[in-house]
PDB file of C-alpha atoms in Angstrom:
ATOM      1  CA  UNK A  10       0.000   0.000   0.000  1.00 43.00           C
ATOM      2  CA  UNK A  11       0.846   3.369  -0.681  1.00 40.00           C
ATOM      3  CA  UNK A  12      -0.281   7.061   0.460  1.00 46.00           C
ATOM      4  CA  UNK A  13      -0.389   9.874  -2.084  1.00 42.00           C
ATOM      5  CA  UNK A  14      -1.246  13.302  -1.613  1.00 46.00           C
ATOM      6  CA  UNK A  15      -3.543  15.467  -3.618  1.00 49.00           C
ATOM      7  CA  UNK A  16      -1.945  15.712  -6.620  1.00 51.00           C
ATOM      8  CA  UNK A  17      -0.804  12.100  -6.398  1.00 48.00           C
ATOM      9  CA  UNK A  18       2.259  11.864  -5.671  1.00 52.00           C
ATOM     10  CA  UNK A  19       4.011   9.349  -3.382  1.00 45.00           C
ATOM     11  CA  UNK A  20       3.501  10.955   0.711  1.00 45.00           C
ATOM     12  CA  UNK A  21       5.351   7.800   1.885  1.00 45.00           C
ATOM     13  CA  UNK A  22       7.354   4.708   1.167  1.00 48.00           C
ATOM     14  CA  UNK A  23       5.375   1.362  -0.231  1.00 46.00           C
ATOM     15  CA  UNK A  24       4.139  -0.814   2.690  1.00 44.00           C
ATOM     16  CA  UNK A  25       3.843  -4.279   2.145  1.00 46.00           C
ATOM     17  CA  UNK A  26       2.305  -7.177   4.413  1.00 45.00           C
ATOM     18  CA  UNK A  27       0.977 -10.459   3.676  1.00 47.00           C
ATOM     19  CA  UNK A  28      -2.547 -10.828   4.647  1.00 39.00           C
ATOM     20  CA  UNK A  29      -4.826 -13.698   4.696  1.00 43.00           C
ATOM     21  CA  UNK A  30      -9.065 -13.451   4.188  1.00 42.00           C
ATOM     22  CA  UNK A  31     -10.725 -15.194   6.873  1.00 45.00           C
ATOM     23  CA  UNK A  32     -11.961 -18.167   5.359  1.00 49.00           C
ATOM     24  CA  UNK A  33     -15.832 -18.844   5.307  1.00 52.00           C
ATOM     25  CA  UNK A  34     -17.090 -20.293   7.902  1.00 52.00           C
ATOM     26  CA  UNK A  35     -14.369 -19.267  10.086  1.00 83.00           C
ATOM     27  CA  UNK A  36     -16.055 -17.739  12.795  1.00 93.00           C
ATOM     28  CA  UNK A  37     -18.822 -19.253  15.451  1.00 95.00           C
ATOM     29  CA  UNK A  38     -21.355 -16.714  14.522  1.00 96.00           C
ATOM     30  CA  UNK A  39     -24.719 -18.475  13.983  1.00 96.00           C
ATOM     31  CA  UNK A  40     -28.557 -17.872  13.533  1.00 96.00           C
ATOM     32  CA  UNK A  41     -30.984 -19.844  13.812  1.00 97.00           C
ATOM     33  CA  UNK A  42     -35.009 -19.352  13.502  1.00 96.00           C
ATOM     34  CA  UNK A  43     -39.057 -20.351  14.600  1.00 97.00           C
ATOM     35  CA  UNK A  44     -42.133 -19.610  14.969  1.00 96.00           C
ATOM     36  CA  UNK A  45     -44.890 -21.692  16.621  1.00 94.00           C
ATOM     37  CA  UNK A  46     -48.002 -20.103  14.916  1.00 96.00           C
ATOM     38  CA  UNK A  47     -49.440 -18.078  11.971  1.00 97.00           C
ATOM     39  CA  UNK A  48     -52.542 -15.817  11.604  1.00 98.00           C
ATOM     40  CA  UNK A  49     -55.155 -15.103   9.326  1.00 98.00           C
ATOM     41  CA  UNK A  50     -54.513 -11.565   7.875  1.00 98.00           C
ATOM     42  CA  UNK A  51     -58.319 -11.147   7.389  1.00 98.00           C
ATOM     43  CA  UNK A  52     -59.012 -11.802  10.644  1.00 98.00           C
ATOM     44  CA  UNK A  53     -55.971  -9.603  11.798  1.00 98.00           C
ATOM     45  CA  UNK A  54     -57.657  -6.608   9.367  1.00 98.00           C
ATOM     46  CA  UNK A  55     -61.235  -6.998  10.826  1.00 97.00           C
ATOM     47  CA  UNK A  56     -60.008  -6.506  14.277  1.00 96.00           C
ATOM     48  CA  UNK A  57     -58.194  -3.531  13.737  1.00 97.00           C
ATOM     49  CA  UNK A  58     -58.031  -2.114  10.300  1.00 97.00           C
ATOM     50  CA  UNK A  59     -55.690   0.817  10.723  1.00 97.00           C
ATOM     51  CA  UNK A  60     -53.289  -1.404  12.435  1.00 96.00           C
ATOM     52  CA  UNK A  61     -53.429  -4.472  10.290  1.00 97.00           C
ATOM     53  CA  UNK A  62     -55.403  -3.812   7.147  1.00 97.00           C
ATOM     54  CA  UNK A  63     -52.281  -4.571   5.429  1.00 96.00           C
ATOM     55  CA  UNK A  64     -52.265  -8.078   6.073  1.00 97.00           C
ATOM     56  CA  UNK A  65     -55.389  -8.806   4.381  1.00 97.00           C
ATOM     57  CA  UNK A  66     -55.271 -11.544   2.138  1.00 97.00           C
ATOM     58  CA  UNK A  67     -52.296 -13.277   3.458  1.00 97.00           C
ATOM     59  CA  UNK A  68     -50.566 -15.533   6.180  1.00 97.00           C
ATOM     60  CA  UNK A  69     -49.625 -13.612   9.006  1.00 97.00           C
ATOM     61  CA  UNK A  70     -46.401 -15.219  10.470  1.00 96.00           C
ATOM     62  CA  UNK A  71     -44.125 -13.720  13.759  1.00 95.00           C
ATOM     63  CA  UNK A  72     -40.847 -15.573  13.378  1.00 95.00           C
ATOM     64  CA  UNK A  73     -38.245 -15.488  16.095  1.00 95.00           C
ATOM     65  CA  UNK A  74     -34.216 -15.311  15.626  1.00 96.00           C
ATOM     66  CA  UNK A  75     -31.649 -15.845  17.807  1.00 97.00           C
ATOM     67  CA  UNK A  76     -27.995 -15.215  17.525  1.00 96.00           C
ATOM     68  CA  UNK A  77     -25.195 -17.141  18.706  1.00 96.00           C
ATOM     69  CA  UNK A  78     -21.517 -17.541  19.054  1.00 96.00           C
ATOM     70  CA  UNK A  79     -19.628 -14.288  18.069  1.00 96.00           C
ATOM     71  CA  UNK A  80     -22.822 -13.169  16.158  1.00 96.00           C
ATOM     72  CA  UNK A  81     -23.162  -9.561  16.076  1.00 95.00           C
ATOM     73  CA  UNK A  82     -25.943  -9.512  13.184  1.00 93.00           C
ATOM     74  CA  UNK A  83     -27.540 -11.758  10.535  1.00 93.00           C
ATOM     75  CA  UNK A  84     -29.367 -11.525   7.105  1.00 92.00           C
ATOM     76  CA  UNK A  85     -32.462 -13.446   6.057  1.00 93.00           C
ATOM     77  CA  UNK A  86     -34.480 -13.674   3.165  1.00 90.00           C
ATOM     78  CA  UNK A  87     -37.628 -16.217   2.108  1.00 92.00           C
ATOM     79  CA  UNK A  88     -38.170 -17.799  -0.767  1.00 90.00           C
ATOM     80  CA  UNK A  89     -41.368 -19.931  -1.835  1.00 93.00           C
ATOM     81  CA  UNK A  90     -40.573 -23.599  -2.399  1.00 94.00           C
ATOM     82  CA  UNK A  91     -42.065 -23.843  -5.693  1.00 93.00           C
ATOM     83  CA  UNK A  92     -39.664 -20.520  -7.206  1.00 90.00           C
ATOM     84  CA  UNK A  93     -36.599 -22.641  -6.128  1.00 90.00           C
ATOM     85  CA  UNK A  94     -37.923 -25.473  -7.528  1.00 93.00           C
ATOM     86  CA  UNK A  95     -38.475 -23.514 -11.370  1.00 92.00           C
ATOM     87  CA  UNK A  96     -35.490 -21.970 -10.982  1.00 89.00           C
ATOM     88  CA  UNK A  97     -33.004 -24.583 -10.537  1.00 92.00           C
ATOM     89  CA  UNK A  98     -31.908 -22.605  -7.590  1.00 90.00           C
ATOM     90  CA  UNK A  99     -29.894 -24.632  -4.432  1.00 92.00           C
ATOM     91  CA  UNK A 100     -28.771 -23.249  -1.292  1.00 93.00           C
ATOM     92  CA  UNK A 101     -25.546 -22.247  -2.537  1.00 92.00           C
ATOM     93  CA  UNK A 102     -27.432 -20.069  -4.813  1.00 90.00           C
ATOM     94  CA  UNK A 103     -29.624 -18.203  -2.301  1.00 89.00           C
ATOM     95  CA  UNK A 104     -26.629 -18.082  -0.155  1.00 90.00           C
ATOM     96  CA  UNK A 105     -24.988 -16.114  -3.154  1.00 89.00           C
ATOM     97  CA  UNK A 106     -27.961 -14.107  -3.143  1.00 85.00           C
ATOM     98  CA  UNK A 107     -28.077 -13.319   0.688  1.00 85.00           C
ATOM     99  CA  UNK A 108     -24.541 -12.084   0.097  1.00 86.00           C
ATOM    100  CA  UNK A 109     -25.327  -9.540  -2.128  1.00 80.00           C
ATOM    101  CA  UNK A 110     -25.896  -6.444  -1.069  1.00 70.00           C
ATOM    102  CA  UNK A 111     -27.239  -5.577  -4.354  1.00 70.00           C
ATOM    103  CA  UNK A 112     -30.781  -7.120  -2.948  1.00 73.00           C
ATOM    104  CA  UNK A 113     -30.497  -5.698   0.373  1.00 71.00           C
ATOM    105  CA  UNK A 114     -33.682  -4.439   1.304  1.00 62.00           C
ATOM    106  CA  UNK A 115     -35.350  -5.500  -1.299  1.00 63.00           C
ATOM    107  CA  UNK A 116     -34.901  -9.731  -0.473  1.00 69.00           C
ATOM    108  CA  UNK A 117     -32.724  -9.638   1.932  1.00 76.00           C
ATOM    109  CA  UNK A 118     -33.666  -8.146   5.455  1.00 87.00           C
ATOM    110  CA  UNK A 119     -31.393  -7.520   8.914  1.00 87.00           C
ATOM    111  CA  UNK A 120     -32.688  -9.877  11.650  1.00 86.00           C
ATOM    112  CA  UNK A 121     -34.191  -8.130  14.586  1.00 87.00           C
ATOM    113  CA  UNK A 122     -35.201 -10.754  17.677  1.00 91.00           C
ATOM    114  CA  UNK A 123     -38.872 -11.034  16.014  1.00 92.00           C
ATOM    115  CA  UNK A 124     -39.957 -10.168  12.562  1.00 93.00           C
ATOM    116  CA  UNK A 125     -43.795 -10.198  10.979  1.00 94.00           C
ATOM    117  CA  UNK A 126     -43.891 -11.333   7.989  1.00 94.00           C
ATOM    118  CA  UNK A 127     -46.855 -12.329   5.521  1.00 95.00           C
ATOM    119  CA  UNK A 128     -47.365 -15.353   3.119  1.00 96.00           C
ATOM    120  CA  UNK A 129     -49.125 -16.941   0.759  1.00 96.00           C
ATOM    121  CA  UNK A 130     -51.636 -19.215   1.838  1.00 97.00           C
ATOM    122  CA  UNK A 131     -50.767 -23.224   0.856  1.00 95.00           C
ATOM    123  CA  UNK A 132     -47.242 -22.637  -0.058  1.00 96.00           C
ATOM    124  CA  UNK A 133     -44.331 -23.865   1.138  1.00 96.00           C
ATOM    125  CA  UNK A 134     -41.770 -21.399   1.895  1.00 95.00           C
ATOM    126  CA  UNK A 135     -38.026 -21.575   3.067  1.00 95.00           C
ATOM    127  CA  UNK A 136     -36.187 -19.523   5.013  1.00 95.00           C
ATOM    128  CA  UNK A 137     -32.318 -18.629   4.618  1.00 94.00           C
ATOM    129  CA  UNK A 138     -30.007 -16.961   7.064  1.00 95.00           C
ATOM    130  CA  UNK A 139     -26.598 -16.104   7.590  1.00 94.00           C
ATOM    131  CA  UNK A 140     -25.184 -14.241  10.683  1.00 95.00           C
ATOM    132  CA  UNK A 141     -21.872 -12.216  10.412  1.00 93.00           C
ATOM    133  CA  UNK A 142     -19.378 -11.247  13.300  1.00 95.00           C
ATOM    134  CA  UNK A 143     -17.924  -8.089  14.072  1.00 93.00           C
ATOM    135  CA  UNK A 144     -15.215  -8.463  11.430  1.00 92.00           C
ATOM    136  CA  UNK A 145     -18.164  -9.318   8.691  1.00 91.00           C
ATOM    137  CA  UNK A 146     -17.010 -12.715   8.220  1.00 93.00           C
ATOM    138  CA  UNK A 147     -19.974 -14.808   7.498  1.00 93.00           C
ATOM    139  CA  UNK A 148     -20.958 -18.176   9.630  1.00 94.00           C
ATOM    140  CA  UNK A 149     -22.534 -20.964   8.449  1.00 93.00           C
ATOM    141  CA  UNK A 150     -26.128 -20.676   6.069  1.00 95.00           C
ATOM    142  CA  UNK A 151     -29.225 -21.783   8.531  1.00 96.00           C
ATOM    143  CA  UNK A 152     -32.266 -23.163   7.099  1.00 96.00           C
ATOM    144  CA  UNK A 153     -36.130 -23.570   7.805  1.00 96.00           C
ATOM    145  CA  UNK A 154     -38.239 -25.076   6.247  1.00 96.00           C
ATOM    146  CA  UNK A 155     -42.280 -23.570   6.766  1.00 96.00           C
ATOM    147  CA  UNK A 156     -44.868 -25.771   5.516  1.00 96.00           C
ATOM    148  CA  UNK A 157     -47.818 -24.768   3.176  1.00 97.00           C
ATOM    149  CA  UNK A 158     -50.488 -22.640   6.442  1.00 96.00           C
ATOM    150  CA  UNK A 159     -53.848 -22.882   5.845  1.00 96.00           C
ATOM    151  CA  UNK A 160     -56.503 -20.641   7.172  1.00 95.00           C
ATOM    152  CA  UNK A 161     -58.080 -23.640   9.619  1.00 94.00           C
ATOM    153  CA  UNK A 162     -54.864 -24.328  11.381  1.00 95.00           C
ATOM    154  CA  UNK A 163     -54.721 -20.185  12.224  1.00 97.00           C
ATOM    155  CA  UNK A 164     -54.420 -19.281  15.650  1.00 97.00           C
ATOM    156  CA  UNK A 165     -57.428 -16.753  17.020  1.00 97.00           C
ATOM    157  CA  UNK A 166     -56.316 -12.963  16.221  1.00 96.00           C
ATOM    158  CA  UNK A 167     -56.149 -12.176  19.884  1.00 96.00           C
ATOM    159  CA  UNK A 168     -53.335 -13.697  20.278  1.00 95.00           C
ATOM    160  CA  UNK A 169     -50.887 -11.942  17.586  1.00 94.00           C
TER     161      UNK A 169
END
């Protein structure tokens, strides 16, 4: 490495030192995810539609992460079964995906301890996620699989 000043020319002598990437998969952090219950958006709407109205129409899910290790933060991002399935796609691809942060934001979403998110009814969904110590080096992919919800296995809106 080298410094240059303004008008680029050398402001001190060429420093060279060997460095070495972390490898992947070289740190403890870890994420992992659940979720023990889903709503019907409808029902969610009715009972208050200024608070919820959005989630008419849809599977109403609270999923819970949890960091561990030397986690300091993690990325997620869910994909419908059947989308994977048409495109070919494996793990290793959404895991190149989740590591873009060309689709952060738009796929891919920061873990908070809960998130709410909303589904299509009778498909089956998977969930990625990654979590990243305070260096940015990225632990192993976690996966979760969520089975095709149905309205009659809802829980009652009073309990969201």
């Amino acid at each position: 490495a080298v410094c240059v000043d303004a008008q680029g020319e050398y402001a001190s002598a060429v420093g060279m030192a060997e460095f070495d990437a972390p490898a992947e998969g070289s740190t403890d952090a870890s994420v992992t995810a659940s979720f023990t219950k889903w709503f019907d958006g409808d029902a969610l709407a009715a009972a208050d539609p200024d608070m919820y109205g959005d989630y008419a129409g849809w599977a109403v899910m609270n999923i819970n992460f949890q960091l561990g290790g030397s986690a300091k933060e993690a990325l997620y991002t869910i994909y419908p079964v059947s989308i994977l399935e048409e495109e070919g796609a494996t793990d290793e691809d959404v895991k190149e995906l989740l590591l873009s942060n060309d689709l952060l934001g738009i796929y891919n979403f920061y873990t908070e301890n809960q998130v709410t998110v909303q589904l299509e009814w009778d498909c089956d969904y998977k969930l990625f996620a990654i979590a990243f110590d305070q260096n940015k080096n990225a632990g192993e992919m976690f996966t979760l699989e969520i089975p095709a919800l149905s309205k009659t296995g809802a829980s009652p809106a009073e309990e969201f």
